[in-house]
Amino acid sequence: MRRALRDNGLSIGFGLLFLAALVGQAFAGRAAFNERQLADSGRQLTLLEYVTSSDFAVDVAENWQSEYLQFLLFVLATVWLVQRGSNESKLVENAGTESDEQQKVGKHAEPDSPEWARTGGWRTAVFSTSLGVVMGVLFALSWLAQSIAGRSAFNAERLAQFQDPLTWFGYVGSADFWNRTLQNWQSEFLAMVSIVVLSIYLRQRGSPESKPVGAPHDATQESG
């Protein structure tokens, strides 16, 4: 058990942080929602009612889609785009999809390489793009969830004000939807730029997200 916890500490640690933050968001979000309901003479919601409401769903989904978009773009962009000196970039001369030998596929696979990396053909082609594809699907699903939950929450407000509800296409083209979307996207893009540039000049000893403390600023793709 101790070894399993050690070997999977990163995923377990962040998984627990995710659950703790999600629970905290549920309690804080319900409190904020009920405060607005009280001011508007609306009905207070129980915790279960709130976490199954469109208001909670849209707040969660809009953050998830921006995070998956961040990783999708980073996974795809770093195939071709490089940043000399950044630990988040591969070597400048390796820009592109790289050779089979570099990627250890087909006849260049090692004994412990994944089976689909060794077999060649469509299996290797699928496996070679599986990370980007899955990230893209997760982004699309969470973006769709945001649009559906967001429309429901937005229309609830419109109906309370005796306004006609919007169709899904009408909501996706609305200012409310794009305000929710872009305010998350811009923060993700800023974070990506920050880690790429700051990792050129700053260090964190022992972190694979940083170069070794003594590595020169122009060293690229080194882990410390």
Short mmCIF file of C-alpha atoms in Angstrom, two decimals:
data_model
loop_
_atom_site.label_atom_id
_atom_site.label_comp_id
_atom_site.label_asym_id
_atom_site.label_seq_id
_atom_site.Cartn_x
_atom_site.Cartn_y
_atom_site.Cartn_z
CA MET A 1 0.00 0.00 0.00
CA ARG A 2 2.78 2.40 0.94
CA ARG A 3 4.58 1.72 -2.35
CA ALA A 4 1.37 2.18 -4.34
CA LEU A 5 0.78 5.54 -2.66
CA ARG A 6 4.37 6.59 -3.38
CA ASP A 7 4.29 5.47 -7.01
CA ASN A 8 0.95 7.21 -7.65
CA GLY A 9 1.33 10.16 -5.32
CA LEU A 10 0.95 12.83 -8.00
CA SER A 11 -2.33 11.52 -9.39
CA ILE A 12 -3.73 10.69 -5.94
CA GLY A 13 -2.71 14.05 -4.52
CA PHE A 14 -4.27 16.09 -7.30
CA GLY A 15 -7.32 13.82 -7.36
CA LEU A 16 -7.94 14.51 -3.68
CA LEU A 17 -7.39 18.24 -4.20
CA PHE A 18 -9.90 18.16 -7.07
CA LEU A 19 -12.54 16.47 -4.91
CA ALA A 20 -11.92 18.83 -2.01
CA ALA A 21 -12.19 21.88 -4.25
CA LEU A 22 -15.35 20.54 -5.92
CA VAL A 23 -17.01 19.94 -2.54
CA GLY A 24 -15.92 23.38 -1.38
CA GLN A 25 -17.34 24.93 -4.54
CA ALA A 26 -20.65 23.14 -3.93
CA PHE A 27 -21.01 24.55 -0.41
CA ALA A 28 -19.80 28.05 -1.31
CA GLY A 29 -21.84 28.13 -4.51
CA ARG A 30 -25.01 27.07 -2.69
CA ALA A 31 -24.49 29.76 -0.06
CA ALA A 32 -23.98 32.45 -2.72
CA PHE A 33 -26.98 31.20 -4.73
CA ASN A 34 -29.25 31.20 -1.69
CA GLU A 35 -28.14 34.72 -0.80
CA ARG A 36 -29.28 35.89 -4.23
CA GLN A 37 -32.49 33.93 -3.86
CA LEU A 38 -33.14 35.56 -0.50
CA ALA A 39 -32.60 39.03 -1.97
CA ASP A 40 -35.01 38.20 -4.80
CA SER A 41 -37.53 36.49 -2.51
CA GLY A 42 -36.82 33.17 -4.22
CA ARG A 43 -36.84 29.64 -2.81
CA GLN A 44 -33.76 28.42 -0.98
CA LEU A 45 -32.13 25.25 -2.33
CA THR A 46 -30.78 22.30 -0.39
CA LEU A 47 -27.23 21.18 -1.15
CA LEU A 48 -28.49 18.25 -3.23
CA GLU A 49 -30.83 20.51 -5.19
CA TYR A 50 -28.01 22.95 -5.86
CA VAL A 51 -25.41 20.40 -7.05
CA THR A 52 -27.96 18.96 -9.49
CA SER A 53 -28.96 22.41 -10.77
CA SER A 54 -27.91 24.07 -14.00
CA ASP A 55 -26.27 26.91 -12.02
CA PHE A 56 -23.77 24.52 -10.45
CA ALA A 57 -23.30 22.50 -13.65
CA VAL A 58 -22.46 25.52 -15.80
CA ASP A 59 -19.91 26.84 -13.28
CA VAL A 60 -18.16 23.45 -13.20
CA ALA A 61 -18.33 22.75 -16.93
CA GLU A 62 -17.04 26.15 -18.03
CA ASN A 63 -13.89 25.60 -15.99
CA TRP A 64 -13.43 22.04 -17.18
CA GLN A 65 -13.70 22.98 -20.86
CA SER A 66 -11.11 25.73 -20.52
CA GLU A 67 -8.69 23.39 -18.79
CA TYR A 68 -9.08 20.69 -21.43
CA LEU A 69 -8.69 23.32 -24.15
CA GLN A 70 -5.45 24.43 -22.52
CA PHE A 71 -3.99 20.93 -22.55
CA LEU A 72 -5.34 20.15 -26.03
CA LEU A 73 -3.66 23.23 -27.48
CA PHE A 74 -0.46 22.62 -25.53
CA VAL A 75 -0.26 18.99 -26.65
CA LEU A 76 -0.77 19.93 -30.31
CA ALA A 77 1.16 23.21 -30.38
CA THR A 78 4.30 21.72 -28.86
CA VAL A 79 4.58 19.32 -31.80
CA TRP A 80 5.56 22.20 -34.08
CA LEU A 81 6.16 25.26 -31.92
CA VAL A 82 9.30 25.48 -29.79
CA GLN A 83 10.74 27.92 -27.26
CA ARG A 84 14.49 27.89 -26.86
CA GLY A 85 15.45 27.70 -23.21
CA SER A 86 12.03 26.59 -21.95
CA ASN A 87 11.60 23.33 -20.10
CA GLU A 88 8.06 23.17 -21.57
CA SER A 89 9.47 22.92 -25.10
CA LYS A 90 11.33 20.17 -26.90
CA LEU A 91 14.65 20.87 -28.60
CA VAL A 92 14.41 23.42 -31.40
CA GLU A 93 15.84 20.99 -33.96
CA ASN A 94 13.17 18.41 -33.11
CA ALA A 95 10.20 20.53 -34.20
CA GLY A 96 7.61 18.39 -35.96
CA THR A 97 6.36 14.83 -35.51
CA GLU A 98 9.93 13.42 -35.37
CA SER A 99 11.21 10.19 -36.89
CA ASP A 100 10.07 6.66 -36.03
CA GLU A 101 13.42 6.08 -34.39
CA GLN A 102 13.03 9.10 -32.13
CA GLN A 103 9.48 8.08 -31.27
CA LYS A 104 10.41 4.40 -30.74
CA VAL A 105 7.67 3.00 -32.96
CA GLY A 106 7.56 0.03 -35.34
CA LYS A 107 10.92 -1.66 -35.71
CA HIS A 108 12.45 0.94 -33.41
CA ALA A 109 10.18 0.01 -30.49
CA GLU A 110 11.76 -1.26 -27.30
CA PRO A 111 10.85 -4.55 -25.56
CA ASP A 112 8.68 -2.75 -23.01
CA SER A 113 7.06 -0.34 -25.49
CA PRO A 114 3.23 -0.37 -25.62
CA GLU A 115 1.91 -3.06 -27.95
CA TRP A 116 0.27 -0.59 -30.33
CA ALA A 117 3.58 1.26 -30.70
CA ARG A 118 5.18 -1.95 -31.98
CA THR A 119 2.51 -3.31 -34.32
CA GLY A 120 2.59 -0.53 -36.93
CA GLY A 121 -0.25 0.27 -39.33
CA TRP A 122 -3.47 1.90 -38.17
CA ARG A 123 -2.99 0.84 -34.55
CA THR A 124 0.26 2.76 -34.25
CA ALA A 125 -1.26 5.71 -36.13
CA VAL A 126 -4.20 5.83 -33.71
CA PHE A 127 -2.00 5.42 -30.65
CA SER A 128 0.33 8.14 -31.95
CA THR A 129 -2.47 10.73 -31.76
CA SER A 130 -4.52 9.27 -28.90
CA LEU A 131 -3.62 11.92 -26.32
CA GLY A 132 -4.67 14.82 -28.54
CA VAL A 133 -7.84 13.03 -29.66
CA VAL A 134 -8.97 12.24 -26.11
CA MET A 135 -8.21 15.77 -24.93
CA GLY A 136 -10.19 17.10 -27.88
CA VAL A 137 -13.17 14.86 -27.08
CA LEU A 138 -13.12 15.85 -23.40
CA PHE A 139 -12.98 19.52 -24.36
CA ALA A 140 -15.89 19.13 -26.79
CA LEU A 141 -18.01 17.26 -24.23
CA SER A 142 -17.37 19.74 -21.43
CA TRP A 143 -17.99 22.67 -23.81
CA LEU A 144 -21.28 21.06 -24.82
CA ALA A 145 -22.21 20.52 -21.18
CA GLN A 146 -21.42 24.16 -20.46
CA SER A 147 -23.63 25.34 -23.31
CA ILE A 148 -26.57 23.14 -22.26
CA ALA A 149 -26.36 23.97 -18.54
CA GLY A 150 -25.64 27.62 -19.29
CA ARG A 151 -28.69 27.90 -21.51
CA SER A 152 -30.88 26.36 -18.82
CA ALA A 153 -29.61 28.74 -16.13
CA PHE A 154 -29.79 31.75 -18.46
CA ASN A 155 -33.34 30.94 -19.54
CA ALA A 156 -34.44 30.52 -15.92
CA GLU A 157 -33.40 34.13 -15.34
CA ARG A 158 -35.14 35.28 -18.50
CA LEU A 159 -38.38 33.53 -17.57
CA ALA A 160 -38.26 35.12 -14.11
CA GLN A 161 -38.14 38.48 -15.90
CA PHE A 162 -40.98 37.46 -18.25
CA GLN A 163 -38.66 37.26 -21.26
CA ASP A 164 -38.75 34.60 -23.96
CA PRO A 165 -36.20 31.76 -23.53
CA LEU A 166 -33.39 31.32 -26.04
CA THR A 167 -32.83 28.27 -28.21
CA TRP A 168 -29.53 26.42 -27.85
CA PHE A 169 -28.16 28.11 -30.98
CA GLY A 170 -29.39 31.45 -29.71
CA TYR A 171 -27.60 30.97 -26.41
CA VAL A 172 -24.35 29.76 -27.99
CA GLY A 173 -24.29 32.99 -29.99
CA SER A 174 -25.13 35.16 -26.97
CA ALA A 175 -22.87 37.53 -25.05
CA ASP A 176 -23.48 35.58 -21.82
CA PHE A 177 -22.07 32.37 -23.30
CA TRP A 178 -18.99 33.99 -24.80
CA ASN A 179 -18.35 36.11 -21.72
CA ARG A 180 -18.29 32.94 -19.62
CA THR A 181 -16.10 31.18 -22.19
CA LEU A 182 -13.54 33.86 -22.98
CA GLN A 183 -12.94 34.90 -19.38
CA ASN A 184 -11.71 31.36 -18.76
CA TRP A 185 -9.78 31.02 -22.02
CA GLN A 186 -7.76 34.19 -21.51
CA SER A 187 -6.62 33.06 -18.07
CA GLU A 188 -5.55 29.66 -19.44
CA PHE A 189 -3.58 31.24 -22.29
CA LEU A 190 -1.88 33.61 -19.84
CA ALA A 191 -0.90 30.68 -17.62
CA MET A 192 0.55 28.80 -20.61
CA VAL A 193 2.63 31.77 -21.72
CA SER A 194 3.82 32.34 -18.14
CA ILE A 195 5.11 28.81 -17.54
CA VAL A 196 6.78 28.66 -20.96
CA VAL A 197 8.64 31.95 -20.49
CA LEU A 198 9.33 31.84 -16.75
CA SER A 199 10.81 28.33 -16.99
CA ILE A 200 13.57 29.82 -19.16
CA TYR A 201 14.95 32.01 -16.38
CA LEU A 202 13.59 30.64 -13.08
CA ARG A 203 14.19 27.30 -11.33
CA GLN A 204 12.48 24.99 -8.86
CA ARG A 205 14.93 22.45 -7.52
CA GLY A 206 13.75 18.86 -7.89
CA SER A 207 10.76 19.63 -10.11
CA PRO A 208 10.51 18.06 -13.59
CA GLU A 209 8.75 21.26 -14.64
CA SER A 210 12.02 23.13 -14.08
CA LYS A 211 15.49 22.81 -15.51
CA PRO A 212 18.32 21.84 -13.13
CA VAL A 213 19.25 24.84 -11.01
CA GLY A 214 22.65 25.15 -12.66
CA ALA A 215 21.46 24.69 -16.24
CA PRO A 216 22.08 27.67 -18.57
CA HIS A 217 19.10 29.81 -19.55
CA ASP A 218 19.23 28.64 -23.16
CA ALA A 219 19.13 24.93 -22.23
CA THR A 220 15.94 23.38 -23.59
CA GLN A 221 14.02 20.25 -22.62
CA GLU A 222 15.95 19.50 -19.47
CA SER A 223 14.38 18.40 -16.18
CA GLY A 224 15.69 19.10 -12.74
#
